[in-house]
Structures are given as C-alpha cells and as structure tokens.
Short mmCIF file of C-alpha atoms in Angstrom, two decimals:
data_model
loop_
_atom_site.label_atom_id
_atom_site.label_comp_id
_atom_site.label_asym_id
_atom_site.label_seq_id
_atom_site.Cartn_x
_atom_site.Cartn_y
_atom_site.Cartn_z
CA UNK M 183 32.64 -55.85 -34.06
CA UNK M 184 29.94 -58.52 -33.83
CA UNK M 185 31.09 -62.05 -33.04
CA UNK M 186 29.36 -64.43 -35.41
CA UNK M 187 28.01 -67.86 -34.56
CA UNK M 188 30.74 -69.41 -36.69
CA UNK M 189 33.40 -67.61 -34.64
CA UNK M 190 31.80 -68.80 -31.40
CA UNK M 191 31.76 -72.36 -32.68
CA UNK M 192 35.41 -72.08 -33.70
CA UNK M 193 36.28 -70.71 -30.24
CA UNK M 194 34.59 -73.73 -28.62
CA UNK M 195 36.59 -76.14 -30.77
CA UNK M 196 39.84 -74.37 -29.95
CA UNK M 197 39.33 -73.82 -26.22
CA UNK M 198 36.98 -76.43 -24.81
CA UNK M 199 38.24 -79.83 -23.70
CA UNK M 200 38.20 -82.63 -26.29
CA UNK M 201 35.48 -84.45 -24.33
CA UNK M 202 33.23 -81.37 -24.19
CA UNK M 203 30.20 -81.18 -26.47
CA UNK M 204 30.72 -78.55 -29.17
CA UNK M 205 27.70 -76.82 -30.63
CA UNK M 206 28.99 -77.24 -34.19
CA UNK M 207 28.70 -81.02 -33.80
CA UNK M 208 25.15 -81.12 -32.45
CA UNK M 209 22.85 -83.86 -33.70
CA UNK M 210 20.49 -81.03 -34.52
CA UNK M 211 16.78 -80.46 -34.07
CA UNK M 212 13.84 -82.65 -34.98
CA UNK M 213 12.54 -79.92 -37.29
CA UNK M 214 15.29 -78.25 -39.37
CA UNK M 215 15.73 -74.52 -38.84
CA UNK M 216 18.08 -71.89 -40.21
CA UNK M 217 21.02 -71.18 -37.89
CA UNK M 218 21.14 -67.88 -36.00
CA UNK M 219 23.66 -65.24 -37.00
CA UNK M 220 25.21 -64.67 -33.56
CA UNK M 221 23.88 -67.39 -31.23
CA UNK M 222 24.94 -71.02 -31.09
CA UNK M 223 22.38 -73.81 -31.01
CA UNK M 224 22.66 -74.21 -27.21
CA UNK M 225 22.37 -70.48 -26.61
CA UNK M 226 19.13 -70.46 -28.58
CA UNK M 227 17.89 -73.46 -26.59
CA UNK M 228 18.65 -71.67 -23.32
CA UNK M 229 16.74 -68.59 -24.47
CA UNK M 230 13.73 -70.62 -25.61
CA UNK M 231 13.54 -72.34 -22.22
CA UNK M 232 13.71 -69.01 -20.37
CA UNK M 233 10.71 -67.67 -22.28
CA UNK M 234 8.41 -70.63 -21.62
CA UNK M 235 5.28 -70.49 -19.50
CA UNK M 236 6.53 -73.56 -17.64
CA UNK M 237 9.72 -71.76 -16.58
CA UNK M 238 7.82 -68.75 -15.23
CA UNK M 239 5.50 -71.01 -13.23
CA UNK M 240 8.48 -72.40 -11.31
CA UNK M 241 8.43 -69.18 -9.27
CA UNK M 242 5.35 -70.44 -7.40
CA UNK M 243 6.15 -74.14 -7.15
CA UNK M 244 7.44 -75.80 -3.99
CA UNK M 245 11.03 -76.77 -3.34
CA UNK M 246 10.54 -77.93 0.27
CA UNK M 247 8.20 -75.32 1.74
CA UNK M 248 4.87 -74.59 0.06
CA UNK M 249 5.03 -71.01 -1.22
CA UNK M 250 2.25 -69.88 1.13
CA UNK M 251 4.54 -70.71 4.09
CA UNK M 252 6.69 -67.64 3.43
CA UNK M 253 8.44 -65.48 0.85
CA UNK M 254 12.02 -66.21 1.90
CA UNK M 255 12.28 -69.92 1.16
CA UNK M 256 13.55 -71.40 -2.07
CA UNK M 257 11.01 -72.03 -4.78
CA UNK M 258 11.51 -74.35 -7.73
CA UNK M 259 12.62 -71.29 -9.73
CA UNK M 260 15.26 -70.03 -7.31
CA UNK M 261 16.52 -73.60 -6.94
CA UNK M 262 16.81 -73.84 -10.74
CA UNK M 263 18.80 -70.59 -10.88
CA UNK M 264 21.14 -71.83 -8.14
CA UNK M 265 21.68 -75.07 -10.06
CA UNK M 266 22.49 -73.06 -13.19
CA UNK M 267 25.01 -70.90 -11.31
CA UNK M 268 26.77 -73.91 -9.80
CA UNK M 269 26.62 -75.80 -13.10
CA UNK M 270 28.21 -72.93 -15.04
CA UNK M 271 31.03 -72.67 -12.50
CA UNK M 272 31.82 -76.39 -12.76
CA UNK M 273 31.53 -76.44 -16.55
CA UNK M 274 33.85 -73.47 -16.95
CA UNK M 275 36.47 -74.98 -14.66
CA UNK M 276 36.40 -78.33 -16.49
CA UNK M 277 36.37 -76.66 -19.92
CA UNK M 278 32.99 -78.16 -20.73
CA UNK M 279 30.30 -76.40 -22.77
CA UNK M 280 28.87 -73.80 -20.44
CA UNK M 281 25.92 -72.91 -22.70
CA UNK M 282 24.78 -76.54 -22.99
CA UNK M 283 25.16 -76.99 -19.23
CA UNK M 284 23.11 -73.88 -18.52
CA UNK M 285 20.34 -74.89 -20.93
CA UNK M 286 19.96 -78.31 -19.29
CA UNK M 287 20.06 -76.71 -15.82
CA UNK M 288 17.25 -74.31 -16.68
CA UNK M 289 15.09 -77.10 -18.12
CA UNK M 290 15.77 -79.88 -15.62
CA UNK M 291 12.79 -79.13 -13.33
CA UNK M 292 10.24 -77.79 -15.83
CA UNK M 293 8.11 -80.91 -15.38
CA UNK M 294 7.71 -80.65 -11.62
CA UNK M 295 4.13 -80.28 -10.50
CA UNK M 296 2.93 -78.20 -7.56
CA UNK M 297 3.91 -79.09 -3.98
CA UNK M 298 7.35 -80.55 -4.68
CA UNK M 299 8.13 -84.25 -4.45
CA UNK M 300 4.91 -84.97 -2.57
CA UNK M 301 2.98 -83.55 -5.51
CA UNK M 302 4.97 -85.71 -7.92
CA UNK M 303 4.35 -88.82 -5.81
CA UNK M 304 0.62 -88.04 -5.74
CA UNK M 305 0.42 -87.59 -9.52
CA UNK M 306 2.35 -90.83 -10.01
CA UNK M 307 -0.09 -92.65 -7.75
CA UNK M 308 -3.10 -91.17 -9.55
CA UNK M 309 -1.62 -92.19 -12.91
CA UNK M 310 -0.42 -95.66 -11.90
CA UNK M 311 -2.81 -97.34 -14.37
CA UNK M 312 -2.14 -94.79 -17.10
CA UNK M 313 1.64 -94.70 -17.48
CA UNK M 314 2.58 -93.06 -14.18
CA UNK M 315 4.13 -89.64 -13.71
CA UNK M 316 7.81 -88.72 -13.72
CA UNK M 317 8.95 -85.12 -13.79
CA UNK M 318 11.85 -85.85 -16.17
CA UNK M 319 9.46 -87.32 -18.72
CA UNK M 320 7.06 -84.45 -18.05
CA UNK M 321 9.87 -81.96 -18.73
CA UNK M 322 10.36 -83.65 -22.11
CA UNK M 323 6.61 -83.48 -22.79
CA UNK M 324 6.71 -79.76 -22.08
CA UNK M 325 9.60 -78.96 -24.43
CA UNK M 326 8.51 -81.43 -27.13
CA UNK M 327 4.70 -81.12 -27.08
CA UNK M 328 2.96 -78.94 -24.52
CA UNK M 329 4.59 -75.54 -25.03
CA UNK M 330 3.05 -73.84 -28.08
CA UNK M 331 5.50 -71.26 -29.41
CA UNK M 332 5.85 -71.93 -33.13
CA UNK M 333 3.26 -72.36 -35.89
CA UNK M 334 5.24 -75.11 -37.64
CA UNK M 335 5.54 -77.57 -34.73
CA UNK M 336 4.62 -78.29 -31.13
CA UNK M 337 7.16 -77.73 -28.39
CA UNK M 338 10.41 -75.79 -28.54
CA UNK M 339 12.31 -77.90 -31.10
CA UNK M 340 15.35 -78.02 -28.81
CA UNK M 341 18.61 -79.63 -29.84
CA UNK M 342 19.11 -83.35 -29.32
CA UNK M 343 21.76 -82.80 -26.61
CA UNK M 344 19.56 -80.61 -24.41
CA UNK M 345 16.69 -83.10 -24.66
CA UNK M 346 19.17 -85.88 -23.87
CA UNK M 347 20.25 -83.96 -20.77
CA UNK M 348 16.64 -83.65 -19.60
CA UNK M 349 15.94 -87.34 -20.18
CA UNK M 350 19.12 -88.44 -18.39
CA UNK M 351 18.81 -86.14 -15.42
CA UNK M 352 19.49 -88.26 -12.35
CA UNK M 353 20.05 -87.68 -8.66
CA UNK M 354 19.29 -89.84 -5.66
CA UNK M 355 15.63 -88.85 -6.03
CA UNK M 356 15.47 -88.74 -9.85
CA UNK M 357 16.00 -91.85 -11.98
CA UNK M 358 15.85 -91.50 -15.78
CA UNK M 359 13.93 -94.07 -17.80
CA UNK M 360 15.95 -96.88 -19.37
CA UNK M 361 13.76 -97.93 -22.26
CA UNK M 362 16.25 -97.73 -25.12
CA UNK M 363 19.86 -98.47 -25.91
CA UNK M 364 20.61 -94.75 -26.01
CA UNK M 365 19.12 -94.08 -22.58
CA UNK M 366 21.31 -96.80 -21.07
CA UNK M 367 24.47 -94.92 -22.06
CA UNK M 368 26.02 -92.21 -19.89
CA UNK M 369 25.02 -88.61 -20.46
CA UNK M 370 27.45 -86.04 -21.82
CA UNK M 371 29.89 -84.42 -19.41
CA UNK M 372 27.57 -81.39 -19.38
CA UNK M 373 24.58 -83.58 -18.48
CA UNK M 374 26.51 -85.17 -15.62
CA UNK M 375 27.59 -81.74 -14.36
CA UNK M 376 23.92 -80.72 -14.11
CA UNK M 377 23.15 -83.82 -12.05
CA UNK M 378 25.94 -82.98 -9.61
CA UNK M 379 25.06 -79.28 -9.48
CA UNK M 380 21.46 -80.18 -8.65
CA UNK M 381 22.53 -82.30 -5.67
CA UNK M 382 24.90 -79.63 -4.35
CA UNK M 383 22.16 -77.00 -4.68
CA UNK M 384 19.42 -78.93 -2.92
CA UNK M 385 21.63 -80.21 -0.08
CA UNK M 386 22.89 -76.75 0.80
CA UNK M 387 19.70 -74.81 0.14
CA UNK M 388 17.43 -77.26 1.97
CA UNK M 389 19.78 -77.06 4.97
CA UNK M 390 19.70 -73.27 4.76
CA UNK M 391 15.90 -73.09 4.53
CA UNK M 392 15.50 -75.67 7.30
CA UNK M 393 17.64 -73.56 9.64
CA UNK M 394 15.95 -70.31 8.60
CA UNK M 395 12.50 -71.79 9.28
CA UNK M 396 13.45 -73.11 12.70
CA UNK M 397 12.52 -76.67 11.75
CA UNK M 398 16.21 -77.47 12.06
CA UNK M 399 18.26 -76.28 15.03
CA UNK M 400 22.06 -75.90 14.93
CA UNK M 401 22.64 -78.24 17.88
CA UNK M 402 20.95 -81.09 15.94
CA UNK M 403 23.84 -80.97 13.45
CA UNK M 404 26.61 -81.49 15.99
CA UNK M 405 27.14 -85.13 14.89
CA UNK M 406 27.14 -84.30 11.15
CA UNK M 407 30.79 -84.37 10.05
CA UNK M 408 30.69 -81.80 7.25
CA UNK M 409 28.84 -79.31 9.44
CA UNK M 410 31.33 -79.80 12.26
CA UNK M 411 34.35 -79.28 9.98
CA UNK M 412 32.91 -76.07 8.55
CA UNK M 413 31.89 -74.42 11.82
CA UNK M 414 35.32 -75.32 13.19
CA UNK M 415 37.10 -73.85 10.16
CA UNK M 416 35.05 -70.65 10.44
CA UNK M 417 35.43 -70.51 14.25
CA UNK M 418 31.66 -70.36 14.79
CA UNK M 419 30.07 -71.54 18.03
CA UNK M 420 26.78 -73.03 16.83
CA UNK M 421 25.88 -74.78 20.09
CA UNK M 422 23.97 -71.84 21.55
CA UNK M 423 22.32 -70.53 18.38
CA UNK M 424 23.25 -69.18 14.99
CA UNK M 425 23.07 -65.64 13.64
CA UNK M 426 21.78 -65.01 10.12
CA UNK M 427 25.23 -63.82 9.05
CA UNK M 428 26.91 -66.97 10.39
CA UNK M 429 24.33 -69.14 8.64
CA UNK M 430 25.14 -67.41 5.34
CA UNK M 431 28.86 -67.93 5.95
CA UNK M 432 28.39 -71.63 6.64
CA UNK M 433 26.23 -72.29 3.57
CA UNK M 434 28.58 -70.29 1.32
CA UNK M 435 31.59 -72.21 2.63
CA UNK M 436 29.76 -75.51 2.20
CA UNK M 437 28.93 -74.79 -1.44
CA UNK M 438 32.56 -73.82 -2.07
CA UNK M 439 33.85 -77.05 -0.54
CA UNK M 440 31.36 -79.17 -2.48
CA UNK M 441 32.14 -77.52 -5.82
CA UNK M 442 35.92 -77.57 -5.34
CA UNK M 443 35.90 -81.22 -4.34
CA UNK M 444 33.75 -82.13 -7.34
CA UNK M 445 35.96 -80.24 -9.80
CA UNK M 446 39.27 -81.66 -8.55
CA UNK M 447 37.94 -85.22 -8.29
CA UNK M 448 36.30 -85.11 -11.71
CA UNK M 449 39.42 -83.66 -13.32
CA UNK M 450 41.46 -86.57 -11.97
CA UNK M 451 38.88 -89.09 -13.19
CA UNK M 452 38.86 -87.48 -16.64
CA UNK M 453 42.62 -87.81 -16.86
CA UNK M 454 42.49 -91.44 -15.75
CA UNK M 455 39.80 -92.45 -18.27
CA UNK M 456 41.62 -90.66 -21.12
CA UNK M 457 38.37 -89.56 -22.79
CA UNK M 458 38.91 -87.80 -26.11
CA UNK M 459 35.34 -87.11 -27.21
CA UNK M 460 31.78 -86.77 -25.88
CA UNK M 461 31.07 -90.32 -27.06
CA UNK M 462 33.98 -91.57 -24.95
CA UNK M 463 32.21 -90.04 -21.93
CA UNK M 464 28.92 -91.67 -22.95
CA UNK M 465 30.60 -95.08 -23.29
CA UNK M 466 32.07 -95.15 -19.78
CA UNK M 467 30.62 -97.74 -17.38
CA UNK M 468 29.85 -95.07 -14.77
CA UNK M 469 29.54 -91.31 -14.55
CA UNK M 470 32.87 -89.51 -14.60
CA UNK M 471 31.56 -86.47 -12.68
CA UNK M 472 31.78 -87.37 -9.00
CA UNK M 473 32.84 -86.28 -5.53
CA UNK M 474 35.75 -87.81 -3.69
CA UNK M 475 34.95 -90.83 -1.49
CA UNK M 476 35.32 -88.65 1.61
CA UNK M 477 32.87 -86.03 0.33
CA UNK M 478 30.48 -88.77 -0.77
CA UNK M 479 30.40 -90.04 2.82
CA UNK M 480 29.87 -86.51 4.12
CA UNK M 481 27.01 -85.97 1.68
CA UNK M 482 25.43 -89.31 2.54
CA UNK M 483 25.46 -88.30 6.19
CA UNK M 484 23.97 -84.88 5.40
CA UNK M 485 21.24 -86.35 3.17
CA UNK M 486 20.27 -88.82 5.89
CA UNK M 487 20.12 -86.00 8.41
CA UNK M 488 17.90 -83.88 6.13
CA UNK M 489 15.62 -86.82 5.41
CA UNK M 490 14.98 -87.68 9.04
CA UNK M 491 14.94 -84.15 10.46
CA UNK M 492 13.56 -81.93 7.69
CA UNK M 493 11.76 -83.91 4.98
CA UNK M 494 10.04 -86.08 7.62
CA UNK M 495 9.40 -83.18 10.02
CA UNK M 496 5.77 -83.13 11.10
CA UNK M 497 5.17 -79.71 9.59
CA UNK M 498 6.60 -80.73 6.21
CA UNK M 499 4.64 -83.99 6.33
CA UNK M 500 1.47 -82.05 7.11
CA UNK M 501 2.06 -79.86 4.07
CA UNK M 502 2.62 -82.99 1.97
CA UNK M 503 -0.57 -84.60 3.27
CA UNK M 504 -2.63 -81.52 2.43
CA UNK M 505 -1.10 -81.45 -1.05
CA UNK M 506 -1.96 -85.11 -1.64
CA UNK M 507 -5.60 -84.62 -0.68
CA UNK M 508 -5.90 -81.46 -2.75
CA UNK M 509 -4.45 -82.91 -5.97
CA UNK M 510 -6.34 -86.20 -5.59
CA UNK M 511 -9.70 -84.50 -5.20
CA UNK M 512 -9.06 -82.16 -8.13
CA UNK M 513 -7.98 -85.06 -10.36
CA UNK M 514 -11.05 -87.17 -9.65
CA UNK M 515 -13.42 -84.22 -9.95
CA UNK M 516 -11.98 -83.16 -13.32
CA UNK M 517 -12.17 -86.75 -14.55
CA UNK M 518 -15.82 -87.09 -13.49
CA UNK M 519 -16.87 -83.59 -14.59
CA UNK M 520 -14.50 -82.42 -17.37
CA UNK M 521 -16.78 -79.45 -18.14
CA UNK M 522 -15.27 -77.80 -15.05
CA UNK M 523 -11.95 -77.50 -16.89
CA UNK M 524 -10.92 -74.50 -19.00
CA UNK M 525 -12.33 -74.74 -22.52
CA UNK M 526 -9.06 -75.60 -24.24
CA UNK M 527 -8.29 -78.43 -21.81
CA UNK M 528 -11.93 -79.53 -21.79
CA UNK M 529 -11.91 -79.94 -25.57
CA UNK M 530 -8.80 -82.13 -25.42
CA UNK M 531 -10.36 -84.33 -22.74
CA UNK M 532 -13.58 -84.67 -24.72
CA UNK M 533 -11.74 -85.62 -27.92
CA UNK M 534 -9.68 -88.20 -26.06
CA UNK M 535 -12.75 -89.58 -24.29
CA UNK M 536 -14.55 -90.04 -27.60
CA UNK M 537 -11.55 -91.74 -29.21
CA UNK M 538 -10.81 -88.79 -31.52
CA UNK M 539 -7.32 -88.39 -30.04
CA UNK M 540 -5.77 -91.83 -29.67
CA UNK M 541 -2.37 -90.48 -28.60
CA UNK M 542 -3.54 -89.23 -25.21
CA UNK M 543 -5.98 -90.38 -22.55
CA UNK M 544 -8.28 -88.07 -20.56
CA UNK M 545 -6.23 -88.99 -17.48
CA UNK M 546 -2.97 -87.84 -19.11
CA UNK M 547 -4.48 -84.55 -20.24
CA UNK M 548 -5.81 -83.84 -16.74
CA UNK M 549 -2.44 -84.83 -15.29
CA UNK M 550 -0.74 -82.35 -17.64
CA UNK M 551 -3.11 -79.65 -16.43
CA UNK M 552 -2.49 -80.41 -12.76
CA UNK M 553 1.28 -80.69 -13.23
CA UNK M 554 1.32 -77.26 -14.82
CA UNK M 555 -0.37 -75.62 -11.84
CA UNK M 556 1.52 -73.51 -9.35
CA UNK M 557 0.96 -74.13 -5.64
CA UNK M 558 -1.08 -70.97 -5.40
CA UNK M 559 -3.29 -71.70 -8.40
CA UNK M 560 -3.97 -75.26 -7.23
CA UNK M 561 -5.00 -73.96 -3.80
CA UNK M 562 -7.25 -71.31 -5.35
CA UNK M 563 -8.83 -73.84 -7.72
CA UNK M 564 -9.50 -76.19 -4.82
CA UNK M 565 -11.22 -73.43 -2.86
CA UNK M 566 -13.37 -72.40 -5.83
CA UNK M 567 -14.51 -75.96 -6.49
CA UNK M 568 -14.96 -77.29 -2.95
CA UNK M 569 -15.75 -74.26 -0.77
CA UNK M 570 -19.43 -73.41 -1.22
CA UNK M 571 -18.85 -69.84 -0.02
CA UNK M 572 -15.97 -69.15 -2.42
CA UNK M 573 -16.74 -67.18 -5.59
CA UNK M 574 -15.91 -69.07 -8.80
#
C-alpha cells in the first residue's frame, strides 16, 4: 500500500519533537506548485538539489587537496555526503526533521568555487568592488537563479526553510549575512544540526586526509588531547607510525565521540530551554545545538592543530597560491576579452556591459562562471588560454 504525502505529514506531526520543523507547516515556495502525491515538500527539495549541475560538479571541487593531487582524498562532493550522513544521524536521534536536514546538507556547499577556501578568498578579492563573493550567498544564487530546470521560473523553487538553512549556514569559517531582521534570528533546529555536522565532518576528514597524504604525522598529534584519549582507548601505539586500519579505527571512533557528545549535550539544552515550536528555537539568544564545554575545548585544540600543520603546510599553501594566480588571470582575461567566454555567458556579459541587464554586472556574471568551474575544468581552461602550444 502506497504511503501518501498526507500520511507522511501526519506521521511527522505525531512522532517528531514539538520544536522540529514539520513539512505540513512550511512557509511554502516562491512560486506556487501542486503538492506531490507521495513526497513531502522537503523530500522534493532534496531530490531537486541532487539533480542539479552544481551538485554533480562538487565531485571535482577541492576540499583540502586539489583533485589532481590524488583520487583518494575528499572532494567537495564526498564531504557533502559525509555531512548528510552525520546530519541525518543527529536529526533522527533528536527527533528533528530528517528530510529537511538532509536537503540543507546537500545544498550547503553548492556555491563553493574551485580550489576550496583559497578559491573562495580569491573570488572575494576579485569582487571586492562589486559585492564580494560568499559561497553561502552563491549557493542561494544557484538554487534561486542560476540553475535552469523549469520553464516557469529560474532556479529550483525550493521551500522557504531549505533556503533559510542555506542562508544561515555557519561554521567557524562560514558566517551568514545579517542584512535583515529574519537573518539575525537563529536557524531552525535542522539548520543548526547541519552547521554542527559540517564541522564534525571537516575536522575528522581533514585529519584523515592529512594523515593519509603524509603531510601530517602521528607523532605530531601527541599533545592533542582528543587524539591522545582515542588512541589510548583503542590501545594503539601511534608513536612509531600508524597502519591504515588503525587510522580508520581512530577516525571512526572520533566521529562517534563527536556525534554522541553533540546529541547528549543538545538534548539537555533543549530540555532546559523548554522550546515548544520551531519559532521558539529561532527566538533563542544562541544556537541550541552545541557540544559540551569539554568537547568544545578538544575541538578548538584540534582546529588549531589542523590550521598550523595542515592548512598552512607548504604544499597546501603552494596549491592555494597556484589557484589564486589561475583564477585571477582567468577573471581579468574574461573581463577584458569577453568573446573568449562560451556564447551563452558571453551574451549575458555583453547585455550587462551595454546596460541591457541592470540586475547583474559583467564582473558578477564572470564570477558566476568561474565559481561554477571544477578544479579540472579551470586548469584545462587556463592551459588552453595561456599555453601557446595547447590546442583550444
């Protein structure tokens, strides 16, 4: 027997926590659509995100290591899938809306350009006189304007809550804009879960990739408290090296500790704040989803270690420097000679340059084009345009 959308919505109301966001009570879409027979609004949003061009391109966009450095490191796509897995686990345990959480997880990095955070910093620098560049805002541009999937409207016409989750995505390295009264309020519980899942995923996966690559060595971590507690609990001697199996055990155990701590701490905070609705969560003075003070100190220590020993490693910095030069030269060349762009992009730039499109500048259109590139495509485009011996 088929379960209808109405039955799914009723199940959410009966079984999810009172502070969870129920799909029946969505603020809806910008453009009205008929409801689906057997998918809720957030399930449809998740499916629309999965089928976007921007989502597929994440496979060849940098997390820490440029994709040409090897096939075994996380990409922006595998990171996104890990965030979704962790987010679903947390949402299910806290009786939050798992479908909404998953949809936000899958969309949270759509706006990242090539070459990771160094690529984002470069685009922001290039656009400093034209509104800057922020990957959260770019993610919104993708789902609201740039993806062309429907004849009636631009974008994906996602629900208000998923777009809210994209706008309010925040970690230590991601700060949402605060340009309206709504953006100054907390995100839903599901939105906050995504933020926490993202941090857990990048801390553990960046550590894993750093060790796999050899840029990090086990003995360097001997003063990091969380690492020491885990290798002790697993009875692993990491002073003389680390096998691949032991590395997997450590990372798996670390994720488990992080997730368990987050769930138990957040559950206690939810009980203390006595929230009875999603708006109660939004009205709180601070996020309710959080680690315990002890785990926060452990994570601070681990983040500092990764910053100084991995993100600032000379090989990673060299990759970042190459990415900056590559994107900068492409940006300025396209701006000076827009006829080198693909026809569809070229037409947009020409219209904007002649004042026919007052909503967008040539710089923003070129930035959109660069941000949509994968690492590999950007490298190939650079070779075609700047290497005189490369075929175009």
